[in-house]
Amino acid sequence: DGAHRWFLMQCSPLREGSGAIVGWSWYVSHSELDERKRTEALLAGEKRVLEMVARGRPLPIILDALCAVVEAAAPGCRCSVLLIDPRRSTFHSGAAPTLPSGYTTAIEGAPVTRTVGPCGMAASLNTQVIVSDIASDARWDRDAWPALALAHDLRSVWSTPILSLAGNVLGTFALYQQEPGRPTVLHQALIEQFTHVASIAIERAQTEAALRRSQAFLAEAQRLSSTGSFAWRADSDEITWSEELYRIHELDPSTPMTLQRSATRVHPDDMPLFIASVENARRDGRDFEVEPRLLMPDGSIKHVHIVAHATRDETGGLEYIGALQDVTERRQSQDALDKARSELAHVARVTSLGVLTASIAHEVNQPLSGILTNASTGFRMLADDPPNVEGARETARRTMRDARRAADVIARLRALFTKNGAATESVDLNEATREVIALSSGEWRRAGVIVRTELADDLPLVAGDRVQLQQVVLNLMLNASESMSGVEDRPRLLTIRTGIDDDHRVRVSVRDVGVGIDPQNLERLFEAFYSTKSGGMGIGLSVSRSIIARHNGRLWAAPNEGLGATFAFSLPAAVGTS
């Protein structure tokens, strides 16, 4: 019938005791190897296909090679792989190298339903569908598929769903014949073997495509948000950067990244902050957040916000996974807003001062004029001869009346410009302190101050006016910042701590590393109009102590053992929160 088979023939001669061959006598063994050769060919073909999968070859090329292996092992069969688009639930061709193009084109984009022949039914029911004779099978009498298949000389088809590891239908594997027939044991073995191989190839391709989409989405999201990601191993300083990080730092992505190389972009003034953050992270193994500036080769400055999360690998090695965002535009906008607010506040203060001055001048002018007139009149009466004592006595009474009027005017104006009746509420001093730091972050940046917080957990609430207490915290921080304005030989570190004193009072302290204070002048610092600053008015600490006193608290100062000073206040905890 034209078919070939493989055999193995082994021949050995018959020998005498001396070793000579006895005449022409031979032992002959004749074995059929067709099954073994077929198995070896299939294994070799499967190996080639899997190697193509491992090397990442395109899926259409892999599936074409798979069909070629199957068709070589099953003469007379035509192989087809249909893939399913899960987003639209439609078929599209994966491979069909020997099927008529008219047939495959007609099925392209067809919905995955039972009406689309055995492949549609196999995918819908998740089971193998065998059609031994398309012309006589009545399951698709009302559908167009039988006529399409017969028009292309196809008479039988056996379709099997291709399943993922999770059991989802990825597509169908089908064998067609031009004659009626059912699958043999060989055919079923081929279907089982290469349906599995097809599932590996398809699922690998889909996973890689999803990964590429995910990477593309991540890269685009990082580009749009100016955010790059990184990984840093603290023990070896090994660093992995995303592409966006190289763009932000304006560094060549082809050059390996190191901690030292990344530090070359840090602004010299922020280098102490950067080094301290790295060393603290390496030592403490805790999450960290820092906002250094970057100095670009063209002299421009970028502001970046770095957040990193600490993790441990299986060996206990410390690794940080983090993100860096370019916040230059936001920082510039914030600086412009801070400047506008500062200018507006200055205008408001000048305006208020003008209004206050005008009010005092207007209200006090009349009684002062009366005092001057009465004094002049009384002087003339006493100068008369004889002196008009009674008249002088009356003008003195009027002078006293006008003086009281002037005092009343001052009292009313003071009451007008003093915030009376402060609102009392439960205040979380940790939260209030964070708000002050955040709202005045531009001030600390411009002053080159590094703000460190050491806020106690489970801090009790206090009762008081939130705005007034925040005013005190802000004033203490501003004083600390100004005391470090001339510091150049060390980082300008400002530390805010909260905690609970031994008498269960809530304490807030502000510590600086500035020029310090003279112990002999500790109490004078809180006197009105006393100031150690050349341009100071000596009002801030006096007002702050008054606010704390109204809250039944205490405000004090102390020189540090080393550099700088610490200002602190304590308040009683709110009832029921201590």
Tab-separated table of N, CA and C in Angstrom, residues 200-299:
chain	number	residue	atom	x	y	z
A	200	ILE	N	0.742	24.243	27.064
A	200	ILE	CA	1.947	24.849	27.634
A	200	ILE	C	2.356	26.064	26.814
A	201	ALA	N	2.378	25.909	25.490
A	201	ALA	CA	2.803	27.003	24.619
A	201	ALA	C	1.861	28.195	24.706
A	202	ILE	N	0.554	27.936	24.688
A	202	ILE	CA	-0.426	29.029	24.698
A	202	ILE	C	-0.396	29.766	26.030
A	203	GLU	N	-0.369	28.991	27.134
A	203	GLU	CA	-0.390	29.640	28.449
A	203	GLU	C	0.897	30.430	28.674
A	204	ARG	N	2.034	29.905	28.214
A	204	ARG	CA	3.294	30.640	28.335
A	204	ARG	C	3.224	31.944	27.544
A	205	ALA	N	2.680	31.874	26.327
A	205	ALA	CA	2.579	33.074	25.496
A	205	ALA	C	1.647	34.100	26.126
A	206	GLN	N	0.524	33.641	26.679
A	206	GLN	CA	-0.413	34.564	27.307
A	206	GLN	C	0.194	35.206	28.555
A	207	THR	N	0.940	34.411	29.326
A	207	THR	CA	1.585	34.962	30.520
A	207	THR	C	2.618	36.019	30.149
A	208	GLU	N	3.420	35.726	29.117
A	208	GLU	CA	4.426	36.694	28.687
A	208	GLU	C	3.775	37.949	28.130
A	209	ALA	N	2.670	37.782	27.390
A	209	ALA	CA	1.972	38.949	26.851
A	209	ALA	C	1.392	39.801	27.982
A	210	ALA	N	0.821	39.119	28.991
A	210	ALA	CA	0.277	39.865	30.136
A	210	ALA	C	1.383	40.588	30.886
A	211	LEU	N	2.554	39.934	31.006
A	211	LEU	CA	3.685	40.572	31.683
A	211	LEU	C	4.162	41.790	30.910
A	212	ARG	N	4.233	41.658	29.570
A	212	ARG	CA	4.649	42.803	28.757
A	212	ARG	C	3.655	43.950	28.874
A	213	ARG	N	2.351	43.622	28.882
A	213	ARG	CA	1.345	44.677	29.049
A	213	ARG	C	1.493	45.329	30.422
A	214	SER	N	1.696	44.491	31.450
A	214	SER	CA	1.848	45.030	32.793
A	214	SER	C	3.070	45.936	32.888
A	215	GLN	N	4.177	45.506	32.290
A	215	GLN	CA	5.385	46.315	32.307
A	215	GLN	C	5.184	47.605	31.540
A	216	ALA	N	4.478	47.517	30.403
A	216	ALA	CA	4.208	48.725	29.622
A	216	ALA	C	3.317	49.681	30.395
A	217	PHE	N	2.272	49.139	31.049
A	217	PHE	CA	1.391	49.983	31.859
A	217	PHE	C	2.171	50.643	32.996
A	218	LEU	N	3.033	49.848	33.676
A	218	LEU	CA	3.808	50.377	34.790
A	218	LEU	C	4.758	51.474	34.317
A	219	ALA	N	5.442	51.216	33.179
A	219	ALA	CA	6.370	52.215	32.658
A	219	ALA	C	5.639	53.501	32.285
A	220	GLU	N	4.469	53.360	31.666
A	220	GLU	CA	3.706	54.552	31.283
A	220	GLU	C	3.195	55.281	32.512
A	221	ALA	N	2.722	54.518	33.508
A	221	ALA	CA	2.248	55.151	34.737
A	221	ALA	C	3.386	55.872	35.449
A	222	GLN	N	4.582	55.259	35.476
A	222	GLN	CA	5.722	55.912	36.103
A	222	GLN	C	6.110	57.177	35.345
A	223	ARG	N	6.031	57.102	34.008
A	223	ARG	CA	6.386	58.285	33.216
A	223	ARG	C	5.396	59.415	33.464
A	224	LEU	N	4.094	59.089	33.483
A	224	LEU	CA	3.077	60.116	33.671
A	224	LEU	C	3.156	60.745	35.062
A	225	SER	N	3.472	59.930	36.072
A	225	SER	CA	3.516	60.443	37.444
A	225	SER	C	4.921	60.851	37.882
A	226	SER	N	5.908	60.718	36.970
A	226	SER	CA	7.308	61.028	37.303
A	226	SER	C	7.744	60.272	38.550
A	227	THR	N	7.405	58.984	38.578
A	227	THR	CA	7.734	58.135	39.722
A	227	THR	C	8.532	56.929	39.253
A	228	GLY	N	9.673	56.699	39.854
A	228	GLY	CA	10.476	55.527	39.553
A	228	GLY	C	10.530	54.592	40.753
A	229	SER	N	10.791	53.324	40.495
A	229	SER	CA	10.874	52.341	41.579
A	229	SER	C	12.299	51.799	41.670
A	230	PHE	N	12.632	51.289	42.858
A	230	PHE	CA	13.980	50.768	43.065
A	230	PHE	C	13.963	49.678	44.121
A	231	ALA	N	15.023	48.874	44.115
A	231	ALA	CA	15.272	47.878	45.165
A	231	ALA	C	16.712	48.049	45.614
A	232	TRP	N	16.916	48.028	46.913
A	232	TRP	CA	18.258	48.249	47.486
A	232	TRP	C	18.511	47.210	48.567
A	233	ARG	N	19.586	46.429	48.387
A	233	ARG	CA	20.016	45.466	49.400
A	233	ARG	C	21.022	46.168	50.308
A	234	ALA	N	20.665	46.278	51.589
A	234	ALA	CA	21.468	47.065	52.523
A	234	ALA	C	22.824	46.421	52.808
A	235	ASP	N	22.918	45.085	52.719
A	235	ASP	CA	24.185	44.430	53.070
A	235	ASP	C	25.224	44.558	51.963
A	236	SER	N	24.798	44.526	50.697
A	236	SER	CA	25.746	44.577	49.581
A	236	SER	C	25.664	45.869	48.780
A	237	ASP	N	24.690	46.737	49.115
A	237	ASP	CA	24.456	47.990	48.378
A	237	ASP	C	24.075	47.735	46.919
A	238	GLU	N	23.615	46.518	46.613
A	238	GLU	CA	23.141	46.235	45.256
A	238	GLU	C	21.830	46.999	45.010
A	239	ILE	N	21.749	47.699	43.880
A	239	ILE	CA	20.596	48.547	43.583
A	239	ILE	C	20.035	48.175	42.212
A	240	THR	N	18.722	48.087	42.137
A	240	THR	CA	18.021	47.904	40.866
A	240	THR	C	17.091	49.090	40.667
A	241	TRP	N	17.215	49.740	39.514
A	241	TRP	CA	16.420	50.930	39.211
A	241	TRP	C	15.488	50.668	38.043
A	242	SER	N	14.328	51.321	38.075
A	242	SER	CA	13.449	51.313	36.910
A	242	SER	C	13.952	52.337	35.899
A	243	GLU	N	13.442	52.230	34.680
A	243	GLU	CA	13.876	53.143	33.614
A	243	GLU	C	13.569	54.592	33.966
A	244	GLU	N	12.437	54.826	34.629
A	244	GLU	CA	12.038	56.187	34.954
A	244	GLU	C	13.020	56.832	35.938
A	245	LEU	N	13.615	56.040	36.827
A	245	LEU	CA	14.589	56.593	37.765
A	245	LEU	C	15.826	57.118	37.033
A	246	TYR	N	16.262	56.371	36.019
A	246	TYR	CA	17.387	56.857	35.227
A	246	TYR	C	17.026	58.173	34.538
A	247	ARG	N	15.791	58.278	34.050
A	247	ARG	CA	15.371	59.498	33.357
A	247	ARG	C	15.348	60.679	34.327
A	248	ILE	N	14.802	60.456	35.529
A	248	ILE	CA	14.731	61.533	36.517
A	248	ILE	C	16.135	62.023	36.874
A	249	HIS	N	17.074	61.083	37.071
A	249	HIS	CA	18.436	61.440	37.458
A	249	HIS	C	19.295	61.837	36.263
A	250	GLU	N	18.753	61.671	35.037
A	250	GLU	CA	19.489	62.003	33.819
A	250	GLU	C	20.804	61.226	33.755
A	251	LEU	N	20.686	59.904	33.977
A	251	LEU	CA	21.830	59.004	33.927
A	251	LEU	C	21.614	57.966	32.835
A	252	ASP	N	22.704	57.414	32.326
A	252	ASP	CA	22.651	56.432	31.249
A	252	ASP	C	22.174	55.084	31.793
A	253	PRO	N	21.037	54.554	31.278
A	253	PRO	CA	20.527	53.269	31.791
A	253	PRO	C	21.459	52.092	31.532
A	254	SER	N	22.370	52.224	30.576
A	254	SER	CA	23.260	51.094	30.263
A	254	SER	C	24.366	50.921	31.295
A	255	THR	N	24.566	51.918	32.146
A	255	THR	CA	25.609	51.835	33.173
A	255	THR	C	25.031	51.266	34.461
A	256	PRO	N	25.653	50.250	35.044
A	256	PRO	CA	25.103	49.665	36.291
A	256	PRO	C	24.987	50.718	37.388
A	257	MET	N	23.902	50.611	38.167
A	257	MET	CA	23.647	51.585	39.230
A	257	MET	C	24.288	51.123	40.526
A	258	THR	N	24.880	52.079	41.246
A	258	THR	CA	25.422	51.836	42.573
A	258	THR	C	24.956	52.957	43.494
A	259	LEU	N	25.101	52.727	44.795
A	259	LEU	CA	24.714	53.749	45.760
A	259	LEU	C	25.564	55.006	45.584
A	260	GLN	N	26.858	54.805	45.317
A	260	GLN	CA	27.749	55.952	45.138
A	260	GLN	C	27.378	56.744	43.898
A	261	ARG	N	26.980	56.040	42.839
A	261	ARG	CA	26.617	56.743	41.604
A	261	ARG	C	25.331	57.535	41.783
A	262	SER	N	24.377	56.966	42.498
A	262	SER	CA	23.136	57.698	42.729
A	262	SER	C	23.378	58.931	43.588
A	263	ALA	N	24.372	58.841	44.498
A	263	ALA	CA	24.658	59.970	45.389
A	263	ALA	C	25.299	61.135	44.652
A	264	THR	N	25.847	60.890	43.456
A	264	THR	CA	26.487	61.986	42.721
A	264	THR	C	25.484	63.036	42.282
A	265	ARG	N	24.201	62.695	42.276
A	265	ARG	CA	23.181	63.654	41.876
A	265	ARG	C	22.583	64.401	43.079
A	266	VAL	N	22.900	63.991	44.300
A	266	VAL	CA	22.327	64.644	45.479
A	266	VAL	C	22.945	66.025	45.646
A	267	HIS	N	22.122	67.006	45.955
A	267	HIS	CA	22.595	68.374	46.173
A	267	HIS	C	23.582	68.382	47.349
A	268	PRO	N	24.713	69.084	47.209
A	268	PRO	CA	25.711	69.081	48.292
A	268	PRO	C	25.136	69.490	49.643
A	269	ASP	N	24.218	70.448	49.659
A	269	ASP	CA	23.645	70.884	50.931
A	269	ASP	C	22.783	69.801	51.573
A	270	ASP	N	22.259	68.871	50.758
A	270	ASP	CA	21.401	67.807	51.279
A	270	ASP	C	22.155	66.496	51.475
A	271	MET	N	23.450	66.488	51.205
A	271	MET	CA	24.227	65.259	51.359
A	271	MET	C	24.212	64.733	52.791
A	272	PRO	N	24.347	65.603	53.827
A	272	PRO	CA	24.250	65.061	55.203
A	272	PRO	C	22.924	64.368	55.469
A	273	LEU	N	21.831	64.944	54.949
A	273	LEU	CA	20.521	64.319	55.117
A	273	LEU	C	20.473	62.971	54.413
A	274	PHE	N	21.026	62.905	53.191
A	274	PHE	CA	21.027	61.662	52.426
A	274	PHE	C	21.854	60.586	53.143
A	275	ILE	N	23.043	60.950	53.588
A	275	ILE	CA	23.922	59.978	54.268
A	275	ILE	C	23.283	59.493	55.564
A	276	ALA	N	22.679	60.421	56.322
A	276	ALA	CA	22.048	60.034	57.581
A	276	ALA	C	20.880	59.086	57.335
A	277	SER	N	20.107	59.341	56.290
A	277	SER	CA	18.967	58.475	55.973
A	277	SER	C	19.434	57.072	55.606
A	278	VAL	N	20.503	56.988	54.790
A	278	VAL	CA	21.036	55.679	54.385
A	278	VAL	C	21.564	54.912	55.593
A	279	GLU	N	22.330	55.580	56.431
A	279	GLU	CA	22.911	54.900	57.593
A	279	GLU	C	21.834	54.474	58.591
A	280	ASN	N	20.840	55.320	58.802
A	280	ASN	CA	19.741	54.945	59.702
A	280	ASN	C	18.972	53.747	59.155
A	281	ALA	N	18.724	53.748	57.847
A	281	ALA	CA	18.004	52.625	57.240
A	281	ALA	C	18.810	51.346	57.347
A	282	ARG	N	20.112	51.442	57.117
A	282	ARG	CA	20.964	50.250	57.195
A	282	ARG	C	21.022	49.706	58.623
A	283	ARG	N	21.025	50.627	59.594
A	283	ARG	CA	21.152	50.219	61.006
A	283	ARG	C	19.823	49.765	61.601
A	284	ASP	N	18.737	50.517	61.351
A	284	ASP	CA	17.468	50.263	62.023
A	284	ASP	C	16.596	49.239	61.300
A	285	GLY	N	16.745	49.123	59.973
A	285	GLY	CA	15.906	48.189	59.225
A	285	GLY	C	14.443	48.569	59.242
A	286	ARG	N	14.159	49.882	59.236
A	286	ARG	CA	12.776	50.360	59.262
A	286	ARG	C	12.460	51.136	57.998
A	287	ASP	N	11.166	51.258	57.719
A	287	ASP	CA	10.740	52.075	56.593
A	287	ASP	C	11.261	53.501	56.779
A	288	PHE	N	11.533	54.163	55.672
A	288	PHE	CA	11.982	55.549	55.781
A	288	PHE	C	11.400	56.387	54.654
A	289	GLU	N	11.424	57.695	54.891
A	289	GLU	CA	10.892	58.665	53.935
A	289	GLU	C	11.763	59.915	54.017
A	290	VAL	N	12.184	60.420	52.856
A	290	VAL	CA	13.081	61.563	52.839
A	290	VAL	C	12.841	62.366	51.567
A	291	GLU	N	13.150	63.677	51.618
A	291	GLU	CA	12.928	64.564	50.468
A	291	GLU	C	14.195	65.376	50.186
A	292	PRO	N	15.205	64.764	49.551
A	292	PRO	CA	16.407	65.521	49.186
A	292	PRO	C	16.214	66.258	47.856
A	293	ARG	N	17.182	67.109	47.557
A	293	ARG	CA	17.210	67.772	46.260
A	293	ARG	C	18.290	67.128	45.392
A	294	LEU	N	18.075	67.152	44.078
A	294	LEU	CA	19.060	66.653	43.126
A	294	LEU	C	19.619	67.833	42.344
A	295	LEU	N	20.914	67.813	42.138
A	295	LEU	CA	21.585	68.844	41.345
A	295	LEU	C	21.969	68.246	40.001
A	296	MET	N	21.362	68.772	38.918
A	296	MET	CA	21.591	68.241	37.588
A	296	MET	C	22.872	68.835	36.971
A	297	PRO	N	23.409	68.183	35.933
A	297	PRO	CA	24.644	68.687	35.306
A	297	PRO	C	24.509	70.114	34.783
A	298	ASP	N	23.305	70.522	34.372
A	298	ASP	CA	23.126	71.880	33.851
A	298	ASP	C	22.897	72.909	34.955
A	299	GLY	N	22.998	72.487	36.217
A	299	GLY	CA	22.824	73.399	37.331
A	299	GLY	C	21.409	73.507	37.851
